[in-house]
Amino acid sequence: MKFSIATIPGDGIGPDVVREACLALDAVGRRFGHEFAYTPVLMGGCAIDATGLPLPPETVKVCKAADAVLLGAVGGPKWDNLPGNLRPEAGLLGIRAALGAWANLRPALMFPELAAACPLRPDIVEGGLDILIIRELTGGIYFGEKGRSPDGQSAWDTEKYSRPEIERLLGVGFESAMKRGKKLCVVDKANVMESSRFWREVAEGMKGRWPEVALSYMYVDNAAMQLVRNPRQFDVIATSNIFGDILSDEASMVTGSIGMLASASIGDGSLGPGLYEPIHGSAPDIAGTDKANPLATILSIALLLRHSLGLETEAKAVEAAVRSVLASGLRTGDIASAAGSPSKAREKSVGTREMGAAVVAAIEAKTGPAKDRT
Ligand code: NAD
């Protein structure tokens, strides 16, 4: 089949990791007989430099017309002092809103091969970790009314959620839990925030439709603590935009490296296709040095194949290829074991391009689900 993919390489390490992900997608195409046509578009700092805007209208147009959008990362110190609406991050919020991508799925998966990179005690993560964080993406305090008083002595941001916004997000939470461990934890701050109490009220009204799912609630401060104390208690976490932003970064560190985690931003498809991106930023400190780990972006294409193109076997093949390169000992700097650790001797230090090429080779070598081997 033929698919059109809009790519937003962005800034810093974004172009490096998107390049490797597209090469991996091409390998999927060769193996499974698909064709992927890429249209690169500008967003973030590079778009500001070229057009004066973080999200040019042409970018929105191309993304809306594509079957899926693949994003690297945007931002960097060069653009840090611009006013909020002209900063690279405004492009990020804008494209999510334009595509109606209101649910952000962030799997926090610890590959057993990377157990040595996990900062938690081995007994806490024994048996691996597999948490799905579902973050509301187009509402809440990041989009609520904000401002400053005329005297410049105070400022405010507003957390506001409507019933339909909460219902659609929790609907994804319940459905995802059904496909996994059947546990959904709604994370909030219901002891002090009225909007959080409303989230709980809406969840209570919905839970009867998914009787098999065990619904629980947890305050966000406790959730932040539990993620390092006993992360294996979680299956699916559903939460607001700001709490999800913070908790998913914490969960990423628990799993080993921010360079390993993918994300999918999806809606109901009425405004545009899904948007797929690594959860890390543009890492200006290592941009252009061939040090970026491309695996988070490569794992994002697995989510793209699964959620936007309905190609589950292909998605699994990408995930299996990533596991096989990790099992073979290849490591970028961010996932390397500490010097002197027992696993260090079995590792080979590689850069962005070599890691990407190894995944391509593994996809073409048909490493993957047994039923798919020929
Ligand atoms: P960051 O994620 O870019 O980097 C944090 C640390 O992790 C750095 O030391 C970096 O070198 C390392 N790192 C990140 N990704 C890596 C990878 N793939 N491989 C190896 N190491 C990796 O976060 P930051 O430093 O807070 O932000 C840098 C810029 O990125 C800022 O301008 C910020 O606004 C932007 N940002 C963009 C996004 C996005 O585009 N979605 C998300 C977060 C931050």
PDB file of N, CA and C in Angstrom, residues 48-134:
ATOM      1  N   ILE A  48      10.839  29.606  12.284  1.00  0.00           N
ATOM      2  CA  ILE A  48      10.936  31.019  12.684  1.00  0.00           C
ATOM      3  C   ILE A  48      12.012  31.705  11.842  1.00  0.00           C
ATOM      4  N   ASP A  49      13.156  31.030  11.694  1.00  0.00           N
ATOM      5  CA  ASP A  49      14.248  31.606  10.902  1.00  0.00           C
ATOM      6  C   ASP A  49      13.839  31.811   9.442  1.00  0.00           C
ATOM      7  N   ALA A  50      13.086  30.848   8.897  1.00  0.00           N
ATOM      8  CA  ALA A  50      12.762  30.904   7.467  1.00  0.00           C
ATOM      9  C   ALA A  50      11.545  31.772   7.164  1.00  0.00           C
ATOM     10  N   THR A  51      10.564  31.802   8.094  1.00  0.00           N
ATOM     11  CA  THR A  51       9.297  32.487   7.758  1.00  0.00           C
ATOM     12  C   THR A  51       8.843  33.501   8.810  1.00  0.00           C
ATOM     13  N   GLY A  52       9.487  33.498   9.968  1.00  0.00           N
ATOM     14  CA  GLY A  52       9.055  34.399  11.049  1.00  0.00           C
ATOM     15  C   GLY A  52       7.983  33.779  11.932  1.00  0.00           C
ATOM     16  N   LEU A  53       7.502  32.594  11.546  1.00  0.00           N
ATOM     17  CA  LEU A  53       6.430  31.948  12.320  1.00  0.00           C
ATOM     18  C   LEU A  53       6.851  30.551  12.766  1.00  0.00           C
ATOM     19  N   PRO A  54       6.493  30.138  14.011  1.00  0.00           N
ATOM     20  CA  PRO A  54       6.873  28.778  14.439  1.00  0.00           C
ATOM     21  C   PRO A  54       6.058  27.689  13.734  1.00  0.00           C
ATOM     22  N   LEU A  55       4.871  28.050  13.260  1.00  0.00           N
ATOM     23  CA  LEU A  55       4.026  27.052  12.579  1.00  0.00           C
ATOM     24  C   LEU A  55       3.422  27.683  11.317  1.00  0.00           C
ATOM     25  N   PRO A  56       4.162  27.655  10.207  1.00  0.00           N
ATOM     26  CA  PRO A  56       3.653  28.277   8.977  1.00  0.00           C
ATOM     27  C   PRO A  56       2.377  27.571   8.499  1.00  0.00           C
ATOM     28  N   PRO A  57       1.443  28.316   7.874  1.00  0.00           N
ATOM     29  CA  PRO A  57       0.182  27.715   7.403  1.00  0.00           C
ATOM     30  C   PRO A  57       0.415  26.524   6.474  1.00  0.00           C
ATOM     31  N   GLU A  58       1.479  26.589   5.650  1.00  0.00           N
ATOM     32  CA  GLU A  58       1.773  25.507   4.708  1.00  0.00           C
ATOM     33  C   GLU A  58       2.018  24.186   5.461  1.00  0.00           C
ATOM     34  N   THR A  59       2.664  24.295   6.625  1.00  0.00           N
ATOM     35  CA  THR A  59       2.950  23.094   7.431  1.00  0.00           C
ATOM     36  C   THR A  59       1.644  22.447   7.877  1.00  0.00           C
ATOM     37  N   VAL A  60       0.718  23.278   8.351  1.00  0.00           N
ATOM     38  CA  VAL A  60      -0.578  22.748   8.812  1.00  0.00           C
ATOM     39  C   VAL A  60      -1.292  22.067   7.644  1.00  0.00           C
ATOM     40  N   LYS A  61      -1.244  22.721   6.477  1.00  0.00           N
ATOM     41  CA  LYS A  61      -1.935  22.178   5.294  1.00  0.00           C
ATOM     42  C   LYS A  61      -1.383  20.794   4.905  1.00  0.00           C
ATOM     43  N   VAL A  62      -0.077  20.703   4.836  1.00  0.00           N
ATOM     44  CA  VAL A  62       0.557  19.432   4.437  1.00  0.00           C
ATOM     45  C   VAL A  62       0.255  18.341   5.481  1.00  0.00           C
ATOM     46  N   CYS A  63       0.339  18.701   6.769  1.00  0.00           N
ATOM     47  CA  CYS A  63       0.113  17.699   7.820  1.00  0.00           C
ATOM     48  C   CYS A  63      -1.321  17.178   7.790  1.00  0.00           C
ATOM     49  N   LYS A  64      -2.272  18.080   7.604  1.00  0.00           N
ATOM     50  CA  LYS A  64      -3.680  17.668   7.593  1.00  0.00           C
ATOM     51  C   LYS A  64      -3.977  16.711   6.443  1.00  0.00           C
ATOM     52  N   ALA A  65      -3.251  16.886   5.329  1.00  0.00           N
ATOM     53  CA  ALA A  65      -3.529  16.073   4.139  1.00  0.00           C
ATOM     54  C   ALA A  65      -2.810  14.718   4.180  1.00  0.00           C
ATOM     55  N   ALA A  66      -1.885  14.531   5.135  1.00  0.00           N
ATOM     56  CA  ALA A  66      -1.078  13.302   5.158  1.00  0.00           C
ATOM     57  C   ALA A  66      -1.829  12.170   5.868  1.00  0.00           C
ATOM     58  N   ASP A  67      -1.291  10.945   5.719  1.00  0.00           N
ATOM     59  CA  ASP A  67      -1.860   9.804   6.453  1.00  0.00           C
ATOM     60  C   ASP A  67      -1.369   9.789   7.897  1.00  0.00           C
ATOM     61  N   ALA A  68      -0.206  10.391   8.132  1.00  0.00           N
ATOM     62  CA  ALA A  68       0.346  10.471   9.493  1.00  0.00           C
ATOM     63  C   ALA A  68       1.451  11.517   9.481  1.00  0.00           C
ATOM     64  N   VAL A  69       1.762  12.029  10.677  1.00  0.00           N
ATOM     65  CA  VAL A  69       2.810  13.049  10.797  1.00  0.00           C
ATOM     66  C   VAL A  69       3.896  12.526  11.737  1.00  0.00           C
ATOM     67  N   LEU A  70       5.156  12.645  11.306  1.00  0.00           N
ATOM     68  CA  LEU A  70       6.289  12.241  12.141  1.00  0.00           C
ATOM     69  C   LEU A  70       7.082  13.485  12.510  1.00  0.00           C
ATOM     70  N   LEU A  71       7.254  13.704  13.811  1.00  0.00           N
ATOM     71  CA  LEU A  71       7.927  14.907  14.303  1.00  0.00           C
ATOM     72  C   LEU A  71       9.194  14.536  15.060  1.00  0.00           C
ATOM     73  N   GLY A  72      10.268  15.314  14.841  1.00  0.00           N
ATOM     74  CA  GLY A  72      11.500  15.122  15.613  1.00  0.00           C
ATOM     75  C   GLY A  72      11.396  15.876  16.927  1.00  0.00           C
ATOM     76  N   ALA A  73      11.894  17.092  16.959  1.00  0.00           N
ATOM     77  CA  ALA A  73      11.786  17.931  18.167  1.00  0.00           C
ATOM     78  C   ALA A  73      12.046  19.375  17.745  1.00  0.00           C
ATOM     79  N   VAL A  74      11.533  20.302  18.521  1.00  0.00           N
ATOM     80  CA  VAL A  74      11.754  21.715  18.198  1.00  0.00           C
ATOM     81  C   VAL A  74      12.317  22.459  19.406  1.00  0.00           C
ATOM     82  N   GLY A  75      12.943  23.595  19.124  1.00  0.00           N
ATOM     83  CA  GLY A  75      13.412  24.478  20.189  1.00  0.00           C
ATOM     84  C   GLY A  75      14.918  24.510  20.318  1.00  0.00           C
ATOM     85  N   GLY A  76      15.374  25.467  21.084  1.00  0.00           N
ATOM     86  CA  GLY A  76      16.807  25.624  21.318  1.00  0.00           C
ATOM     87  C   GLY A  76      17.078  27.011  21.870  1.00  0.00           C
ATOM     88  N   PRO A  77      18.269  27.197  22.436  1.00  0.00           N
ATOM     89  CA  PRO A  77      18.577  28.467  23.103  1.00  0.00           C
ATOM     90  C   PRO A  77      18.461  29.688  22.192  1.00  0.00           C
ATOM     91  N   LYS A  78      18.698  29.470  20.893  1.00  0.00           N
ATOM     92  CA  LYS A  78      18.655  30.595  19.955  1.00  0.00           C
ATOM     93  C   LYS A  78      17.312  31.327  19.972  1.00  0.00           C
ATOM     94  N   TRP A  79      16.233  30.576  20.273  1.00  0.00           N
ATOM     95  CA  TRP A  79      14.888  31.163  20.185  1.00  0.00           C
ATOM     96  C   TRP A  79      14.239  31.355  21.557  1.00  0.00           C
ATOM     97  N   ASP A  80      15.035  31.161  22.633  1.00  0.00           N
ATOM     98  CA  ASP A  80      14.471  31.184  23.988  1.00  0.00           C
ATOM     99  C   ASP A  80      13.938  32.533  24.428  1.00  0.00           C
ATOM    100  N   ASN A  81      14.437  33.613  23.840  1.00  0.00           N
ATOM    101  CA  ASN A  81      14.019  34.923  24.341  1.00  0.00           C
ATOM    102  C   ASN A  81      12.921  35.585  23.524  1.00  0.00           C
ATOM    103  N   LEU A  82      12.331  34.819  22.607  1.00  0.00           N
ATOM    104  CA  LEU A  82      11.219  35.374  21.818  1.00  0.00           C
ATOM    105  C   LEU A  82       9.956  35.380  22.673  1.00  0.00           C
ATOM    106  N   PRO A  83       8.975  36.259  22.352  1.00  0.00           N
ATOM    107  CA  PRO A  83       7.707  36.222  23.100  1.00  0.00           C
ATOM    108  C   PRO A  83       7.008  34.872  22.942  1.00  0.00           C
ATOM    109  N   GLY A  84       6.233  34.461  23.971  1.00  0.00           N
ATOM    110  CA  GLY A  84       5.629  33.128  24.033  1.00  0.00           C
ATOM    111  C   GLY A  84       4.975  32.666  22.742  1.00  0.00           C
ATOM    112  N   ASN A  85       4.202  33.536  22.087  1.00  0.00           N
ATOM    113  CA  ASN A  85       3.457  33.091  20.903  1.00  0.00           C
ATOM    114  C   ASN A  85       4.345  32.911  19.681  1.00  0.00           C
ATOM    115  N   LEU A  86       5.611  33.347  19.783  1.00  0.00           N
ATOM    116  CA  LEU A  86       6.523  33.196  18.643  1.00  0.00           C
ATOM    117  C   LEU A  86       7.659  32.220  18.945  1.00  0.00           C
ATOM    118  N   ARG A  87       7.554  31.532  20.101  1.00  0.00           N
ATOM    119  CA  ARG A  87       8.598  30.561  20.437  1.00  0.00           C
ATOM    120  C   ARG A  87       8.337  29.225  19.726  1.00  0.00           C
ATOM    121  N   PRO A  88       9.365  28.401  19.552  1.00  0.00           N
ATOM    122  CA  PRO A  88       9.173  27.117  18.874  1.00  0.00           C
ATOM    123  C   PRO A  88       8.061  26.265  19.488  1.00  0.00           C
ATOM    124  N   GLU A  89       7.944  26.312  20.842  1.00  0.00           N
ATOM    125  CA  GLU A  89       6.924  25.492  21.521  1.00  0.00           C
ATOM    126  C   GLU A  89       5.518  25.866  21.087  1.00  0.00           C
ATOM    127  N   ALA A  90       5.321  27.113  20.635  1.00  0.00           N
ATOM    128  CA  ALA A  90       3.994  27.525  20.159  1.00  0.00           C
ATOM    129  C   ALA A  90       3.624  26.705  18.927  1.00  0.00           C
ATOM    130  N   GLY A  91       4.640  26.326  18.137  1.00  0.00           N
ATOM    131  CA  GLY A  91       4.394  25.490  16.970  1.00  0.00           C
ATOM    132  C   GLY A  91       3.888  24.116  17.384  1.00  0.00           C
ATOM    133  N   LEU A  92       4.494  23.609  18.447  1.00  0.00           N
ATOM    134  CA  LEU A  92       4.138  22.282  18.956  1.00  0.00           C
ATOM    135  C   LEU A  92       2.680  22.251  19.435  1.00  0.00           C
ATOM    136  N   LEU A  93       2.330  23.255  20.250  1.00  0.00           N
ATOM    137  CA  LEU A  93       0.960  23.309  20.762  1.00  0.00           C
ATOM    138  C   LEU A  93      -0.007  23.535  19.600  1.00  0.00           C
ATOM    139  N   GLY A  94       0.429  24.380  18.648  1.00  0.00           N
ATOM    140  CA  GLY A  94      -0.437  24.723  17.508  1.00  0.00           C
ATOM    141  C   GLY A  94      -0.728  23.525  16.619  1.00  0.00           C
ATOM    142  N   ILE A  95       0.277  22.709  16.324  1.00  0.00           N
ATOM    143  CA  ILE A  95       0.051  21.578  15.407  1.00  0.00           C
ATOM    144  C   ILE A  95      -0.815  20.516  16.088  1.00  0.00           C
ATOM    145  N   ARG A  96      -0.634  20.323  17.404  1.00  0.00           N
ATOM    146  CA  ARG A  96      -1.479  19.359  18.116  1.00  0.00           C
ATOM    147  C   ARG A  96      -2.937  19.811  18.054  1.00  0.00           C
ATOM    148  N   ALA A  97      -3.153  21.111  18.259  1.00  0.00           N
ATOM    149  CA  ALA A  97      -4.522  21.631  18.232  1.00  0.00           C
ATOM    150  C   ALA A  97      -5.091  21.554  16.811  1.00  0.00           C
ATOM    151  N   ALA A  98      -4.262  21.911  15.802  1.00  0.00           N
ATOM    152  CA  ALA A  98      -4.750  21.920  14.410  1.00  0.00           C
ATOM    153  C   ALA A  98      -5.151  20.524  13.954  1.00  0.00           C
ATOM    154  N   LEU A  99      -4.440  19.502  14.439  1.00  0.00           N
ATOM    155  CA  LEU A  99      -4.755  18.127  14.024  1.00  0.00           C
ATOM    156  C   LEU A  99      -5.814  17.494  14.933  1.00  0.00           C
ATOM    157  N   GLY A 100      -6.266  18.256  15.919  1.00  0.00           N
ATOM    158  CA  GLY A 100      -7.272  17.711  16.848  1.00  0.00           C
ATOM    159  C   GLY A 100      -6.716  16.515  17.594  1.00  0.00           C
ATOM    160  N   ALA A 101      -5.404  16.579  17.900  1.00  0.00           N
ATOM    161  CA  ALA A 101      -4.748  15.450  18.587  1.00  0.00           C
ATOM    162  C   ALA A 101      -4.862  15.700  20.087  1.00  0.00           C
ATOM    163  N   TRP A 102      -5.930  15.206  20.677  1.00  0.00           N
ATOM    164  CA  TRP A 102      -6.208  15.543  22.080  1.00  0.00           C
ATOM    165  C   TRP A 102      -5.785  14.466  23.079  1.00  0.00           C
ATOM    166  N   ALA A 103      -5.326  13.332  22.581  1.00  0.00           N
ATOM    167  CA  ALA A 103      -4.844  12.300  23.507  1.00  0.00           C
ATOM    168  C   ALA A 103      -3.403  11.963  23.173  1.00  0.00           C
ATOM    169  N   ASN A 104      -2.539  12.019  24.178  1.00  0.00           N
ATOM    170  CA  ASN A 104      -1.142  11.674  23.980  1.00  0.00           C
ATOM    171  C   ASN A 104      -0.863  10.352  24.684  1.00  0.00           C
ATOM    172  N   LEU A 105      -0.528   9.359  23.893  1.00  0.00           N
ATOM    173  CA  LEU A 105      -0.231   8.030  24.445  1.00  0.00           C
ATOM    174  C   LEU A 105       1.275   7.898  24.599  1.00  0.00           C
ATOM    175  N   ARG A 106       1.713   7.697  25.829  1.00  0.00           N
ATOM    176  CA  ARG A 106       3.151   7.567  26.078  1.00  0.00           C
ATOM    177  C   ARG A 106       3.445   6.243  26.768  1.00  0.00           C
ATOM    178  N   PRO A 107       3.810   5.235  25.996  1.00  0.00           N
ATOM    179  CA  PRO A 107       4.174   3.969  26.640  1.00  0.00           C
ATOM    180  C   PRO A 107       5.513   4.142  27.359  1.00  0.00           C
ATOM    181  N   ALA A 108       5.560   3.792  28.626  1.00  0.00           N
ATOM    182  CA  ALA A 108       6.830   3.785  29.374  1.00  0.00           C
ATOM    183  C   ALA A 108       7.200   2.327  29.552  1.00  0.00           C
ATOM    184  N   LEU A 109       8.038   1.881  28.635  1.00  0.00           N
ATOM    185  CA  LEU A 109       8.358   0.464  28.544  1.00  0.00           C
ATOM    186  C   LEU A 109       9.832   0.271  28.858  1.00  0.00           C
ATOM    187  N   MET A 110      10.126  -0.593  29.823  1.00  0.00           N
ATOM    188  CA  MET A 110      11.534  -0.861  30.101  1.00  0.00           C
ATOM    189  C   MET A 110      11.939  -2.154  29.410  1.00  0.00           C
ATOM    190  N   PHE A 111      12.814  -2.034  28.429  1.00  0.00           N
ATOM    191  CA  PHE A 111      13.303  -3.229  27.748  1.00  0.00           C
ATOM    192  C   PHE A 111      14.210  -3.987  28.722  1.00  0.00           C
ATOM    193  N   PRO A 112      13.992  -5.294  28.883  1.00  0.00           N
ATOM    194  CA  PRO A 112      14.838  -6.052  29.804  1.00  0.00           C
ATOM    195  C   PRO A 112      16.318  -5.884  29.481  1.00  0.00           C
ATOM    196  N   GLU A 113      16.627  -5.685  28.183  1.00  0.00           N
ATOM    197  CA  GLU A 113      18.032  -5.519  27.776  1.00  0.00           C
ATOM    198  C   GLU A 113      18.649  -4.258  28.376  1.00  0.00           C
ATOM    199  N   LEU A 114      17.777  -3.309  28.807  1.00  0.00           N
ATOM    200  CA  LEU A 114      18.295  -2.036  29.331  1.00  0.00           C
ATOM    201  C   LEU A 114      18.155  -1.926  30.840  1.00  0.00           C
ATOM    202  N   ALA A 115      17.933  -3.053  31.491  1.00  0.00           N
ATOM    203  CA  ALA A 115      17.725  -3.010  32.943  1.00  0.00           C
ATOM    204  C   ALA A 115      18.881  -2.300  33.646  1.00  0.00           C
ATOM    205  N   ALA A 116      20.096  -2.441  33.094  1.00  0.00           N
ATOM    206  CA  ALA A 116      21.261  -1.834  33.742  1.00  0.00           C
ATOM    207  C   ALA A 116      21.204  -0.309  33.697  1.00  0.00           C
ATOM    208  N   ALA A 117      20.433   0.256  32.739  1.00  0.00           N
ATOM    209  CA  ALA A 117      20.352   1.721  32.622  1.00  0.00           C
ATOM    210  C   ALA A 117      19.276   2.308  33.535  1.00  0.00           C
ATOM    211  N   CYS A 118      18.508   1.443  34.204  1.00  0.00           N
ATOM    212  CA  CYS A 118      17.427   1.928  35.075  1.00  0.00           C
ATOM    213  C   CYS A 118      18.022   2.408  36.399  1.00  0.00           C
ATOM    214  N   PRO A 119      17.665   3.620  36.824  1.00  0.00           N
ATOM    215  CA  PRO A 119      18.262   4.136  38.062  1.00  0.00           C
ATOM    216  C   PRO A 119      17.647   3.552  39.335  1.00  0.00           C
ATOM    217  N   LEU A 120      16.571   2.766  39.213  1.00  0.00           N
ATOM    218  CA  LEU A 120      15.944   2.204  40.417  1.00  0.00           C
ATOM    219  C   LEU A 120      16.621   0.889  40.825  1.00  0.00           C
ATOM    220  N   ARG A 121      16.406   0.502  42.090  1.00  0.00           N
ATOM    221  CA  ARG A 121      16.971  -0.770  42.571  1.00  0.00           C
ATOM    222  C   ARG A 121      16.428  -1.926  41.743  1.00  0.00           C
ATOM    223  N   PRO A 122      17.259  -2.917  41.405  1.00  0.00           N
ATOM    224  CA  PRO A 122      16.806  -4.024  40.551  1.00  0.00           C
ATOM    225  C   PRO A 122      15.544  -4.710  41.080  1.00  0.00           C
ATOM    226  N   ASP A 123      15.388  -4.837  42.413  1.00  0.00           N
ATOM    227  CA  ASP A 123      14.209  -5.547  42.930  1.00  0.00           C
ATOM    228  C   ASP A 123      12.913  -4.766  42.658  1.00  0.00           C
ATOM    229  N   ILE A 124      13.019  -3.455  42.482  1.00  0.00           N
ATOM    230  CA  ILE A 124      11.808  -2.639  42.238  1.00  0.00           C
ATOM    231  C   ILE A 124      11.283  -2.857  40.817  1.00  0.00           C
ATOM    232  N   VAL A 125      12.184  -3.096  39.870  1.00  0.00           N
ATOM    233  CA  VAL A 125      11.762  -3.222  38.472  1.00  0.00           C
ATOM    234  C   VAL A 125      11.918  -4.649  37.942  1.00  0.00           C
ATOM    235  N   GLU A 126      12.093  -5.598  38.858  1.00  0.00           N
ATOM    236  CA  GLU A 126      12.280  -6.982  38.431  1.00  0.00           C
ATOM    237  C   GLU A 126      11.093  -7.428  37.571  1.00  0.00           C
ATOM    238  N   GLY A 127      11.371  -8.022  36.414  1.00  0.00           N
ATOM    239  CA  GLY A 127      10.299  -8.459  35.530  1.00  0.00           C
ATOM    240  C   GLY A 127       9.929  -7.395  34.511  1.00  0.00           C
ATOM    241  N   GLY A 128      10.603  -6.251  34.548  1.00  0.00           N
ATOM    242  CA  GLY A 128      10.360  -5.205  33.551  1.00  0.00           C
ATOM    243  C   GLY A 128       9.235  -4.272  33.938  1.00  0.00           C
ATOM    244  N   LEU A 129       9.035  -3.265  33.096  1.00  0.00           N
ATOM    245  CA  LEU A 129       8.010  -2.251  33.363  1.00  0.00           C
ATOM    246  C   LEU A 129       7.242  -1.981  32.087  1.00  0.00           C
ATOM    247  N   ASP A 130       5.946  -1.830  32.190  1.00  0.00           N
ATOM    248  CA  ASP A 130       5.142  -1.518  31.007  1.00  0.00           C
ATOM    249  C   ASP A 130       3.945  -0.692  31.458  1.00  0.00           C
ATOM    250  N   ILE A 131       4.129   0.625  31.422  1.00  0.00           N
ATOM    251  CA  ILE A 131       3.064   1.540  31.853  1.00  0.00           C
ATOM    252  C   ILE A 131       2.637   2.355  30.635  1.00  0.00           C
ATOM    253  N   LEU A 132       1.354   2.612  30.492  1.00  0.00           N
ATOM    254  CA  LEU A 132       0.889   3.500  29.425  1.00  0.00           C
ATOM    255  C   LEU A 132       0.317   4.760  30.067  1.00  0.00           C
ATOM    256  N   ILE A 133       0.959   5.892  29.801  1.00  0.00           N
ATOM    257  CA  ILE A 133       0.446   7.157  30.325  1.00  0.00           C
ATOM    258  C   ILE A 133      -0.347   7.848  29.218  1.00  0.00           C
ATOM    259  N   ILE A 134      -1.596   8.179  29.517  1.00  0.00           N
ATOM    260  CA  ILE A 134      -2.444   8.867  28.540  1.00  0.00           C
ATOM    261  C   ILE A 134      -2.681  10.281  29.046  1.00  0.00           C
TER     262      ILE A 134
END
